[in-house]
């Protein structure tokens, strides 16, 4: 069986391999491509239209400005390109002969099986309104996007409500899906459509009003501009841009900077205050009793409590528990480690640890980090996960010593 053809594209800060036969069509926006996949998702990649045409080859046809469609996915062509999935894409009609010819050549079929003629509708004559009747109310026509706009190439979707809980229910390509709010980084709304960007770079487009989107996302999302909502969980800091934990930076109106920073701080404070203190150990002895199973572990383990500034940014952490293996790795006695802030022990603290630990302590994320630690001159793999309110647990492996040899993801 021949190996499936694949392409590799840059998505966010990683590179993703996609199987060509799973790609239905591609829509361009500047130097970004929204690649619509067979499984209903949209992969957003940084690539030019010319580069993508070269990668995909003759199996894809450019049906208009910034739109490539898979020849294998075309069911027929009438006034629009109709895909096997039922989606309908607008195209430049001057390209129709070449498109029909290429589809027929690929399938060895006559043009009549592909080119479905659409009869022209006769123009209706305006019927006079009888004098005895009141005139009919005016018809309000919905504004149709022009062919120059990206939305002109995309299928319509519909949204019929939201389920209770931490999920957003949307319809994408006639399929209903539920997105966990913790996986959504931000959403952009325009007219009655929204693009929902996930933390991993996936983008979903759905039909929904801005007011319904705000209701569905809830108070955990900040309105950073007129049409953009960003997850408080995904924000690392607010400077001249909104900086996300996955490395993306989002623009916003400069005049909103002070208001946005205050709003972000207040929302984050509400989230932190909502966490429960129940069950958190009160003394070093209670921490040792809670984590007694780690005492003889061959790997280093620590429970750390995050330290926040007045603006609710993570600025340091305090060691609340550590096992003997941690003391050997950090080269500091446990008596000195426990109860001490990391910044007081190491003046050269790398801020990348703060970003990861903050996400684990505040938002319940489990992260794997592989990076060099300048503080102890060692290559580490760290698995961090939430423990108590404002805390996270960290399992540390010394890669220079051969510990933790398994598949990992770089920060």
mmCIF file of C-alpha atoms in Angstrom:
data_model
loop_
_atom_site.group_PDB
_atom_site.id
_atom_site.type_symbol
_atom_site.label_atom_id
_atom_site.label_comp_id
_atom_site.label_asym_id
_atom_site.label_seq_id
_atom_site.Cartn_x
_atom_site.Cartn_y
_atom_site.Cartn_z
ATOM 1 C CA UNK A 1 0.000 0.000 0.000
ATOM 2 C CA UNK A 2 1.566 3.362 -1.031
ATOM 3 C CA UNK A 3 2.469 5.783 1.743
ATOM 4 C CA UNK A 4 0.053 8.715 2.129
ATOM 5 C CA UNK A 5 1.340 12.041 0.808
ATOM 6 C CA UNK A 6 1.908 14.573 3.568
ATOM 7 C CA UNK A 7 2.878 18.222 3.890
ATOM 8 C CA UNK A 8 4.490 19.956 6.864
ATOM 9 C CA UNK A 9 3.327 23.458 7.864
ATOM 10 C CA UNK A 10 4.109 25.877 10.683
ATOM 11 C CA UNK A 11 1.225 26.113 13.186
ATOM 12 C CA UNK A 12 1.906 28.509 16.037
ATOM 13 C CA UNK A 13 5.327 27.646 17.463
ATOM 14 C CA UNK A 14 5.336 24.059 16.183
ATOM 15 C CA UNK A 15 5.362 22.241 12.841
ATOM 16 C CA UNK A 16 2.440 19.993 11.955
ATOM 17 C CA UNK A 17 2.317 17.177 9.429
ATOM 18 C CA UNK A 18 -0.954 16.915 7.475
ATOM 19 C CA UNK A 19 -2.093 14.152 5.160
ATOM 20 C CA UNK A 20 -3.054 15.690 1.805
ATOM 21 C CA UNK A 21 -6.016 13.359 1.230
ATOM 22 C CA UNK A 22 -7.613 14.710 4.445
ATOM 23 C CA UNK A 23 -7.536 18.338 3.214
ATOM 24 C CA UNK A 24 -10.804 19.520 1.645
ATOM 25 C CA UNK A 25 -9.947 23.109 0.801
ATOM 26 C CA UNK A 26 -7.785 26.038 1.858
ATOM 27 C CA UNK A 27 -8.633 29.702 2.427
ATOM 28 C CA UNK A 28 -5.910 32.326 2.603
ATOM 29 C CA UNK A 29 -5.732 35.420 4.761
ATOM 30 C CA UNK A 30 -2.558 37.383 4.080
ATOM 31 C CA UNK A 31 0.290 34.929 4.805
ATOM 32 C CA UNK A 32 -1.895 32.573 6.827
ATOM 33 C CA UNK A 33 -3.809 29.598 5.492
ATOM 34 C CA UNK A 34 -6.940 28.181 7.085
ATOM 35 C CA UNK A 35 -6.730 24.523 6.061
ATOM 36 C CA UNK A 36 -10.126 22.820 6.300
ATOM 37 C CA UNK A 37 -9.697 19.161 7.186
ATOM 38 C CA UNK A 38 -11.775 16.018 6.760
ATOM 39 C CA UNK A 39 -12.383 15.727 10.519
ATOM 40 C CA UNK A 40 -14.175 19.105 10.587
ATOM 41 C CA UNK A 41 -11.419 21.213 12.084
ATOM 42 C CA UNK A 42 -9.408 24.065 10.641
ATOM 43 C CA UNK A 43 -5.631 24.111 10.889
ATOM 44 C CA UNK A 44 -4.182 27.646 10.804
ATOM 45 C CA UNK A 45 -0.717 27.703 9.237
ATOM 46 C CA UNK A 46 1.742 30.469 8.415
ATOM 47 C CA UNK A 47 2.496 30.030 4.704
ATOM 48 C CA UNK A 48 2.050 31.949 1.465
ATOM 49 C CA UNK A 49 -0.472 31.003 -1.206
ATOM 50 C CA UNK A 50 2.304 30.288 -3.729
ATOM 51 C CA UNK A 51 4.142 27.998 -1.301
ATOM 52 C CA UNK A 52 0.967 26.092 -0.511
ATOM 53 C CA UNK A 53 0.095 25.644 -4.205
ATOM 54 C CA UNK A 54 3.536 24.154 -4.788
ATOM 55 C CA UNK A 55 3.215 21.790 -1.804
ATOM 56 C CA UNK A 56 -0.278 20.547 -2.700
ATOM 57 C CA UNK A 57 0.416 20.216 -6.435
ATOM 58 C CA UNK A 58 -2.035 19.440 -9.217
ATOM 59 C CA UNK A 59 -4.447 17.656 -6.884
ATOM 60 C CA UNK A 60 -5.766 21.098 -5.861
ATOM 61 C CA UNK A 61 -7.314 23.767 -8.083
ATOM 62 C CA UNK A 62 -7.377 27.544 -7.360
ATOM 63 C CA UNK A 63 -11.067 28.383 -7.733
ATOM 64 C CA UNK A 64 -10.674 32.038 -6.802
ATOM 65 C CA UNK A 65 -8.736 34.613 -4.871
ATOM 66 C CA UNK A 66 -6.924 32.791 -2.078
ATOM 67 C CA UNK A 67 -8.913 29.549 -2.313
ATOM 68 C CA UNK A 68 -7.630 26.075 -3.236
ATOM 69 C CA UNK A 69 -9.982 23.109 -3.402
ATOM 70 C CA UNK A 70 -9.205 19.386 -3.588
ATOM 71 C CA UNK A 71 -10.202 17.919 -6.959
ATOM 72 C CA UNK A 72 -11.032 14.632 -5.211
ATOM 73 C CA UNK A 73 -13.532 16.380 -2.916
ATOM 74 C CA UNK A 74 -15.607 18.011 -5.688
ATOM 75 C CA UNK A 75 -18.989 16.331 -6.165
ATOM 76 C CA UNK A 76 -20.314 18.589 -8.920
ATOM 77 C CA UNK A 77 -20.320 22.189 -10.117
ATOM 78 C CA UNK A 78 -23.421 24.307 -10.633
ATOM 79 C CA UNK A 79 -23.506 27.966 -9.700
ATOM 80 C CA UNK A 80 -21.084 26.981 -6.894
ATOM 81 C CA UNK A 81 -18.506 24.256 -6.293
ATOM 82 C CA UNK A 82 -20.291 21.534 -4.322
ATOM 83 C CA UNK A 83 -18.112 19.201 -2.242
ATOM 84 C CA UNK A 84 -18.807 15.594 -1.266
ATOM 85 C CA UNK A 85 -19.536 16.862 2.252
ATOM 86 C CA UNK A 86 -22.346 19.067 0.917
ATOM 87 C CA UNK A 87 -20.454 22.326 1.435
ATOM 88 C CA UNK A 88 -20.796 24.925 -1.290
ATOM 89 C CA UNK A 89 -17.941 27.255 -2.254
ATOM 90 C CA UNK A 90 -18.151 30.329 -4.471
ATOM 91 C CA UNK A 91 -15.780 30.440 -7.416
ATOM 92 C CA UNK A 92 -14.780 32.683 -10.324
ATOM 93 C CA UNK A 93 -16.983 31.576 -13.209
ATOM 94 C CA UNK A 94 -14.374 32.388 -15.834
ATOM 95 C CA UNK A 95 -12.382 29.480 -14.339
ATOM 96 C CA UNK A 96 -15.234 26.988 -14.752
ATOM 97 C CA UNK A 97 -14.132 25.403 -18.097
ATOM 98 C CA UNK A 98 -10.633 24.693 -16.789
ATOM 99 C CA UNK A 99 -11.992 23.393 -13.482
ATOM 100 C CA UNK A 100 -14.514 21.062 -15.167
ATOM 101 C CA UNK A 101 -11.821 19.795 -17.529
ATOM 102 C CA UNK A 102 -9.446 18.980 -14.668
ATOM 103 C CA UNK A 103 -12.143 17.184 -12.658
ATOM 104 C CA UNK A 104 -13.147 15.153 -15.731
ATOM 105 C CA UNK A 105 -9.519 14.278 -16.499
ATOM 106 C CA UNK A 106 -8.988 13.066 -12.929
ATOM 107 C CA UNK A 107 -12.119 10.885 -13.019
ATOM 108 C CA UNK A 108 -12.203 9.928 -16.708
ATOM 109 C CA UNK A 109 -15.836 11.030 -16.899
ATOM 110 C CA UNK A 110 -17.839 13.197 -19.357
ATOM 111 C CA UNK A 111 -18.336 16.901 -18.540
ATOM 112 C CA UNK A 112 -22.110 16.372 -18.177
ATOM 113 C CA UNK A 113 -21.558 14.349 -15.011
ATOM 114 C CA UNK A 114 -19.733 17.251 -13.341
ATOM 115 C CA UNK A 115 -21.140 20.441 -14.862
ATOM 116 C CA UNK A 116 -24.746 20.655 -13.699
ATOM 117 C CA UNK A 117 -26.554 23.359 -15.602
ATOM 118 C CA UNK A 118 -28.634 25.711 -13.488
ATOM 119 C CA UNK A 119 -31.647 27.128 -15.361
ATOM 120 C CA UNK A 120 -32.041 30.865 -15.157
ATOM 121 C CA UNK A 121 -35.047 31.970 -13.188
ATOM 122 C CA UNK A 122 -37.423 34.236 -15.141
ATOM 123 C CA UNK A 123 -37.676 37.742 -13.790
ATOM 124 C CA UNK A 124 -40.882 38.232 -11.891
ATOM 125 C CA UNK A 125 -43.044 41.165 -12.765
ATOM 126 C CA UNK A 126 -43.908 43.489 -9.949
ATOM 127 C CA UNK A 127 -47.497 42.953 -8.907
ATOM 128 C CA UNK A 128 -49.426 46.154 -8.197
ATOM 129 C CA UNK A 129 -50.831 46.508 -4.721
ATOM 130 C CA UNK A 130 -54.634 46.666 -4.673
ATOM 131 C CA UNK A 131 -55.875 50.079 -3.652
ATOM 132 C CA UNK A 132 -58.113 48.679 -0.942
ATOM 133 C CA UNK A 133 -55.252 46.896 0.841
ATOM 134 C CA UNK A 134 -52.513 48.322 2.988
ATOM 135 C CA UNK A 135 -49.045 48.257 1.412
ATOM 136 C CA UNK A 136 -46.875 45.294 2.350
ATOM 137 C CA UNK A 137 -44.118 45.923 4.923
ATOM 138 C CA UNK A 138 -40.671 46.569 3.440
ATOM 139 C CA UNK A 139 -38.380 43.569 2.972
ATOM 140 C CA UNK A 140 -35.081 43.826 4.833
ATOM 141 C CA UNK A 141 -32.365 42.143 2.815
ATOM 142 C CA UNK A 142 -29.382 40.586 4.557
ATOM 143 C CA UNK A 143 -26.097 42.095 3.465
ATOM 144 C CA UNK A 144 -24.129 39.561 1.393
ATOM 145 C CA UNK A 145 -20.328 39.557 1.652
ATOM 146 C CA UNK A 146 -18.557 40.530 -1.559
ATOM 147 C CA UNK A 147 -16.426 38.024 -3.465
ATOM 148 C CA UNK A 148 -13.329 39.909 -2.330
ATOM 149 C CA UNK A 149 -13.922 38.947 1.283
ATOM 150 C CA UNK A 150 -12.728 35.734 2.851
ATOM 151 C CA UNK A 151 -16.208 34.913 4.114
ATOM 152 C CA UNK A 152 -17.384 34.650 0.501
ATOM 153 C CA UNK A 153 -15.559 31.352 0.169
ATOM 154 C CA UNK A 154 -16.775 29.665 3.313
ATOM 155 C CA UNK A 155 -19.810 27.466 3.979
ATOM 156 C CA UNK A 156 -22.505 28.616 6.323
ATOM 157 C CA UNK A 157 -23.048 27.112 9.735
ATOM 158 C CA UNK A 158 -25.683 27.545 12.396
ATOM 159 C CA UNK A 159 -25.737 27.619 16.174
ATOM 160 C CA UNK A 160 -28.803 26.575 18.132
ATOM 161 C CA UNK A 161 -27.820 27.190 21.734
ATOM 162 C CA UNK A 162 -25.311 26.264 24.368
ATOM 163 C CA UNK A 163 -25.187 23.378 26.841
ATOM 164 C CA UNK A 164 -24.770 23.978 30.528
ATOM 165 C CA UNK A 165 -21.255 23.643 31.883
ATOM 166 C CA UNK A 166 -17.786 24.608 30.737
ATOM 167 C CA UNK A 167 -18.415 23.895 27.058
ATOM 168 C CA UNK A 168 -19.308 25.975 24.028
ATOM 169 C CA UNK A 169 -21.588 24.174 21.588
ATOM 170 C CA UNK A 170 -21.184 25.178 17.928
ATOM 171 C CA UNK A 171 -22.023 23.807 14.509
ATOM 172 C CA UNK A 172 -19.161 23.421 12.051
ATOM 173 C CA UNK A 173 -19.793 22.008 8.582
ATOM 174 C CA UNK A 174 -23.218 20.776 9.626
ATOM 175 C CA UNK A 175 -21.761 18.904 12.605
ATOM 176 C CA UNK A 176 -22.344 19.910 16.196
ATOM 177 C CA UNK A 177 -19.249 19.941 18.376
ATOM 178 C CA UNK A 178 -18.640 20.966 21.985
ATOM 179 C CA UNK A 179 -15.452 22.888 22.793
ATOM 180 C CA UNK A 180 -14.073 22.868 26.318
ATOM 181 C CA UNK A 181 -13.684 26.523 27.331
ATOM 182 C CA UNK A 182 -10.259 25.721 28.786
ATOM 183 C CA UNK A 183 -9.017 24.902 25.268
ATOM 184 C CA UNK A 184 -10.172 28.214 23.709
ATOM 185 C CA UNK A 185 -7.552 30.971 23.500
ATOM 186 C CA UNK A 186 -9.646 33.689 21.843
ATOM 187 C CA UNK A 187 -12.499 34.314 19.430
ATOM 188 C CA UNK A 188 -12.945 36.909 16.695
ATOM 189 C CA UNK A 189 -16.495 37.835 15.662
ATOM 190 C CA UNK A 190 -17.503 39.621 12.470
ATOM 191 C CA UNK A 191 -21.111 40.171 11.437
ATOM 192 C CA UNK A 192 -22.828 36.887 12.295
ATOM 193 C CA UNK A 193 -19.725 34.708 12.113
ATOM 194 C CA UNK A 194 -16.938 33.923 14.565
ATOM 195 C CA UNK A 195 -13.505 32.363 14.330
ATOM 196 C CA UNK A 196 -12.697 30.415 17.478
ATOM 197 C CA UNK A 197 -8.963 29.935 18.029
ATOM 198 C CA UNK A 198 -7.856 27.078 20.258
ATOM 199 C CA UNK A 199 -4.665 27.060 22.302
ATOM 200 C CA UNK A 200 -3.141 24.421 19.990
ATOM 201 C CA UNK A 201 -3.617 26.615 16.890
ATOM 202 C CA UNK A 202 -6.778 24.977 15.552
ATOM 203 C CA UNK A 203 -9.390 27.424 14.230
ATOM 204 C CA UNK A 204 -13.131 26.765 13.927
ATOM 205 C CA UNK A 205 -15.476 29.028 11.989
ATOM 206 C CA UNK A 206 -19.140 29.060 12.924
ATOM 207 C CA UNK A 207 -22.213 31.179 12.443
ATOM 208 C CA UNK A 208 -23.059 33.030 15.662
ATOM 209 C CA UNK A 209 -23.786 36.564 16.791
ATOM 210 C CA UNK A 210 -21.373 38.473 19.004
ATOM 211 C CA UNK A 211 -23.909 38.669 21.845
ATOM 212 C CA UNK A 212 -24.512 34.903 21.759
ATOM 213 C CA UNK A 213 -20.756 34.302 21.688
ATOM 214 C CA UNK A 214 -20.240 36.492 24.778
ATOM 215 C CA UNK A 215 -22.997 34.633 26.585
ATOM 216 C CA UNK A 216 -21.540 31.248 25.676
ATOM 217 C CA UNK A 217 -17.959 32.098 26.671
ATOM 218 C CA UNK A 218 -18.925 33.797 29.946
ATOM 219 C CA UNK A 219 -16.931 35.978 32.352
ATOM 220 C CA UNK A 220 -13.722 34.050 31.784
ATOM 221 C CA UNK A 221 -13.181 35.947 28.512
ATOM 222 C CA UNK A 222 -12.119 39.585 28.165
ATOM 223 C CA UNK A 223 -13.421 41.883 25.414
ATOM 224 C CA UNK A 224 -10.030 43.263 24.308
ATOM 225 C CA UNK A 225 -11.518 45.014 21.279
ATOM 226 C CA UNK A 226 -14.896 45.518 19.681
ATOM 227 C CA UNK A 227 -14.955 42.088 18.055
ATOM 228 C CA UNK A 228 -12.363 40.043 19.986
ATOM 229 C CA UNK A 229 -12.775 38.023 23.199
ATOM 230 C CA UNK A 230 -9.697 36.519 24.872
ATOM 231 C CA UNK A 231 -9.573 33.857 27.590
ATOM 232 C CA UNK A 232 -8.225 35.133 30.912
ATOM 233 C CA UNK A 233 -6.639 31.698 31.339
ATOM 234 C CA UNK A 234 -4.700 32.074 28.073
ATOM 235 C CA UNK A 235 -3.284 35.535 28.872
ATOM 236 C CA UNK A 236 0.232 35.694 30.250
ATOM 237 C CA UNK A 237 0.544 39.495 30.355
ATOM 238 C CA UNK A 238 -0.842 42.709 28.897
ATOM 239 C CA UNK A 239 1.715 45.136 27.468
ATOM 240 C CA UNK A 240 1.331 46.972 24.159
ATOM 241 C CA UNK A 241 -0.172 43.671 23.017
ATOM 242 C CA UNK A 242 -2.113 40.926 24.742
ATOM 243 C CA UNK A 243 0.499 38.192 25.192
ATOM 244 C CA UNK A 244 -0.771 34.629 25.377
ATOM 245 C CA UNK A 245 0.912 31.727 27.107
ATOM 246 C CA UNK A 246 1.240 29.839 23.790
ATOM 247 C CA UNK A 247 3.443 32.622 22.370
ATOM 248 C CA UNK A 248 0.847 34.522 20.337
ATOM 249 C CA UNK A 249 0.517 38.309 20.665
ATOM 250 C CA UNK A 250 -2.788 40.010 19.894
ATOM 251 C CA UNK A 251 -3.270 43.668 19.095
ATOM 252 C CA UNK A 252 -5.875 45.887 20.714
ATOM 253 C CA UNK A 253 -6.794 49.618 20.595
ATOM 254 C CA UNK A 254 -3.996 51.540 22.420
ATOM 255 C CA UNK A 255 -6.478 53.798 24.191
ATOM 256 C CA UNK A 256 -7.845 50.739 26.018
ATOM 257 C CA UNK A 257 -4.542 49.744 27.621
ATOM 258 C CA UNK A 258 -5.207 51.028 31.159
ATOM 259 C CA UNK A 259 -8.790 49.793 31.177
ATOM 260 C CA UNK A 260 -7.799 46.407 29.810
ATOM 261 C CA UNK A 261 -5.019 45.883 32.368
ATOM 262 C CA UNK A 262 -7.398 46.744 35.220
ATOM 263 C CA UNK A 263 -10.075 44.444 33.829
ATOM 264 C CA UNK A 264 -7.592 41.603 33.373
ATOM 265 C CA UNK A 265 -6.316 42.008 36.950
ATOM 266 C CA UNK A 266 -9.833 42.025 38.400
ATOM 267 C CA UNK A 267 -10.962 38.996 36.381
ATOM 268 C CA UNK A 268 -7.836 37.050 37.315
ATOM 269 C CA UNK A 269 -8.314 37.995 41.002
ATOM 270 C CA UNK A 270 -11.892 36.699 40.891
ATOM 271 C CA UNK A 271 -10.653 33.455 39.396
ATOM 272 C CA UNK A 272 -7.893 33.053 41.998
ATOM 273 C CA UNK A 273 -10.247 33.913 44.871
ATOM 274 C CA UNK A 274 -12.732 31.319 43.637
ATOM 275 C CA UNK A 275 -10.231 28.535 44.280
ATOM 276 C CA UNK A 276 -10.764 26.652 47.523
ATOM 277 C CA UNK A 277 -8.257 26.502 50.388
ATOM 278 C CA UNK A 278 -9.867 23.320 51.664
ATOM 279 C CA UNK A 279 -7.373 20.546 52.328
ATOM 280 C CA UNK A 280 -4.221 22.662 51.938
ATOM 281 C CA UNK A 281 -1.560 21.604 54.506
ATOM 282 C CA UNK A 282 -0.716 24.301 57.069
ATOM 283 C CA UNK A 283 2.756 23.219 58.223
ATOM 284 C CA UNK A 284 5.888 21.559 56.749
ATOM 285 C CA UNK A 285 5.045 18.458 58.769
ATOM 286 C CA UNK A 286 1.586 18.244 57.180
ATOM 287 C CA UNK A 287 3.129 18.620 53.718
ATOM 288 C CA UNK A 288 5.565 15.776 54.461
ATOM 289 C CA UNK A 289 2.714 13.576 55.689
ATOM 290 C CA UNK A 290 0.695 14.347 52.561
ATOM 291 C CA UNK A 291 3.599 13.615 50.204
ATOM 292 C CA UNK A 292 5.217 10.764 52.145
ATOM 293 C CA UNK A 293 5.047 8.507 49.057
ATOM 294 C CA UNK A 294 7.627 10.786 47.360
ATOM 295 C CA UNK A 295 10.179 10.617 50.180
ATOM 296 C CA UNK A 296 12.129 7.705 48.697
ATOM 297 C CA UNK A 297 11.352 8.396 45.048
ATOM 298 C CA UNK A 298 14.382 8.255 42.681
ATOM 299 C CA UNK A 299 13.227 11.466 40.958
ATOM 300 C CA UNK A 300 12.945 14.986 42.361
ATOM 301 C CA UNK A 301 9.534 16.256 43.442
ATOM 302 C CA UNK A 302 8.383 19.617 44.817
ATOM 303 C CA UNK A 303 5.116 21.287 45.773
ATOM 304 C CA UNK A 304 5.398 25.018 45.119
ATOM 305 C CA UNK A 305 3.098 27.913 45.992
ATOM 306 C CA UNK A 306 2.942 30.728 43.440
ATOM 307 C CA UNK A 307 3.638 34.333 44.487
ATOM 308 C CA UNK A 308 1.588 37.002 42.692
ATOM 309 C CA UNK A 309 2.146 40.727 42.304
ATOM 310 C CA UNK A 310 -0.567 43.313 43.005
ATOM 311 C CA UNK A 311 -1.451 43.083 39.297
ATOM 312 C CA UNK A 312 -1.931 39.327 39.775
ATOM 313 C CA UNK A 313 1.082 38.310 37.698
ATOM 314 C CA UNK A 314 3.126 35.335 38.888
ATOM 315 C CA UNK A 315 6.509 36.717 39.980
ATOM 316 C CA UNK A 316 8.023 33.887 42.062
ATOM 317 C CA UNK A 317 7.208 30.703 43.953
ATOM 318 C CA UNK A 318 7.880 29.233 47.392
ATOM 319 C CA UNK A 319 8.953 25.652 48.064
ATOM 320 C CA UNK A 320 6.371 24.098 50.414
ATOM 321 C CA UNK A 321 7.574 20.518 50.045
ATOM 322 C CA UNK A 322 10.588 18.812 48.510
ATOM 323 C CA UNK A 323 11.960 15.277 48.712
ATOM 324 C CA UNK A 324 15.634 14.364 49.223
ATOM 325 C CA UNK A 325 16.093 13.872 45.456
ATOM 326 C CA UNK A 326 15.102 17.523 44.951
ATOM 327 C CA UNK A 327 17.796 18.694 47.364
ATOM 328 C CA UNK A 328 20.394 16.670 45.422
ATOM 329 C CA UNK A 329 19.218 18.116 42.098
ATOM 330 C CA UNK A 330 19.101 21.727 43.319
ATOM 331 C CA UNK A 331 22.328 21.251 45.331
ATOM 332 C CA UNK A 332 20.694 22.982 48.317
ATOM 333 C CA UNK A 333 19.734 21.351 51.673
ATOM 334 C CA UNK A 334 16.008 20.806 52.211
ATOM 335 C CA UNK A 335 16.061 22.928 55.367
ATOM 336 C CA UNK A 336 17.122 25.883 53.246
ATOM 337 C CA UNK A 337 14.772 25.069 50.359
ATOM 338 C CA UNK A 338 11.502 24.606 52.254
ATOM 339 C CA UNK A 339 9.791 27.927 52.925
ATOM 340 C CA UNK A 340 12.164 29.854 50.638
ATOM 341 C CA UNK A 341 11.282 31.721 47.456
ATOM 342 C CA UNK A 342 13.060 30.533 44.327
ATOM 343 C CA UNK A 343 14.201 34.087 43.507
ATOM 344 C CA UNK A 344 15.936 34.367 46.879
ATOM 345 C CA UNK A 345 17.942 31.228 46.156
ATOM 346 C CA UNK A 346 18.732 31.837 42.494
ATOM 347 C CA UNK A 347 19.274 35.379 41.216
ATOM 348 C CA UNK A 348 19.237 34.226 37.565
ATOM 349 C CA UNK A 349 15.655 32.865 37.533
ATOM 350 C CA UNK A 350 14.421 32.102 34.010
ATOM 351 C CA UNK A 351 10.844 33.477 33.499
ATOM 352 C CA UNK A 352 9.833 30.480 31.347
ATOM 353 C CA UNK A 353 9.260 28.449 34.514
ATOM 354 C CA UNK A 354 6.824 31.088 35.809
ATOM 355 C CA UNK A 355 4.639 30.869 32.707
ATOM 356 C CA UNK A 356 4.273 27.114 32.977
ATOM 357 C CA UNK A 357 3.758 26.946 36.741
ATOM 358 C CA UNK A 358 1.202 29.769 36.599
ATOM 359 C CA UNK A 359 -0.867 27.846 34.045
ATOM 360 C CA UNK A 360 -0.780 24.714 36.203
ATOM 361 C CA UNK A 361 -1.488 26.439 39.526
ATOM 362 C CA UNK A 362 -4.291 28.710 38.311
ATOM 363 C CA UNK A 363 -5.962 26.925 35.455
ATOM 364 C CA UNK A 364 -5.548 23.241 36.171
ATOM 365 C CA UNK A 365 -3.260 22.436 33.272
ATOM 366 C CA UNK A 366 -0.749 19.591 33.183
ATOM 367 C CA UNK A 367 2.356 20.611 31.242
ATOM 368 C CA UNK A 368 5.570 18.915 30.160
ATOM 369 C CA UNK A 369 8.618 21.161 29.802
ATOM 370 C CA UNK A 370 12.015 20.260 28.403
ATOM 371 C CA UNK A 371 14.573 23.022 28.713
ATOM 372 C CA UNK A 372 17.959 24.044 30.015
ATOM 373 C CA UNK A 373 18.030 25.398 33.587
ATOM 374 C CA UNK A 374 20.703 28.096 33.898
ATOM 375 C CA UNK A 375 20.074 28.202 37.645
ATOM 376 C CA UNK A 376 21.620 24.758 38.189
ATOM 377 C CA UNK A 377 23.368 24.332 34.788
ATOM 378 C CA UNK A 378 21.316 21.247 33.952
ATOM 379 C CA UNK A 379 18.968 20.092 31.187
ATOM 380 C CA UNK A 380 15.628 19.264 32.784
ATOM 381 C CA UNK A 381 12.334 17.658 31.970
ATOM 382 C CA UNK A 382 9.627 18.921 34.318
ATOM 383 C CA UNK A 383 6.042 17.675 34.594
ATOM 384 C CA UNK A 384 3.886 20.173 36.485
ATOM 385 C CA UNK A 385 0.261 19.790 37.506
ATOM 386 C CA UNK A 386 -2.202 21.481 39.919
ATOM 387 C CA UNK A 387 -2.282 20.442 43.575
ATOM 388 C CA UNK A 388 -3.752 22.925 46.096
ATOM 389 C CA UNK A 389 -5.075 26.473 45.677
ATOM 390 C CA UNK A 390 -2.350 28.494 43.945
ATOM 391 C CA UNK A 391 0.038 25.516 44.094
ATOM 392 C CA UNK A 392 1.438 23.070 41.601
ATOM 393 C CA UNK A 393 3.388 19.859 41.913
ATOM 394 C CA UNK A 394 6.593 19.444 39.891
ATOM 395 C CA UNK A 395 8.288 16.165 38.971
ATOM 396 C CA UNK A 396 11.833 16.923 37.786
ATOM 397 C CA UNK A 397 14.144 14.686 35.743
ATOM 398 C CA UNK A 398 17.843 15.349 35.161
ATOM 399 C CA UNK A 399 18.250 14.673 31.429
ATOM 400 C CA UNK A 400 22.023 15.031 31.647
ATOM 401 C CA UNK A 401 22.000 11.991 33.932
ATOM 402 C CA UNK A 402 19.688 10.023 31.603
ATOM 403 C CA UNK A 403 16.526 10.399 33.684
ATOM 404 C CA UNK A 404 13.051 10.683 32.156
ATOM 405 C CA UNK A 405 13.833 9.283 28.717
ATOM 406 C CA UNK A 406 10.405 9.416 27.101
ATOM 407 C CA UNK A 407 8.554 11.397 24.456
ATOM 408 C CA UNK A 408 8.258 15.032 25.488
ATOM 409 C CA UNK A 409 7.068 18.364 24.150
ATOM 410 C CA UNK A 410 9.277 21.413 24.250
ATOM 411 C CA UNK A 411 8.041 24.651 25.814
#
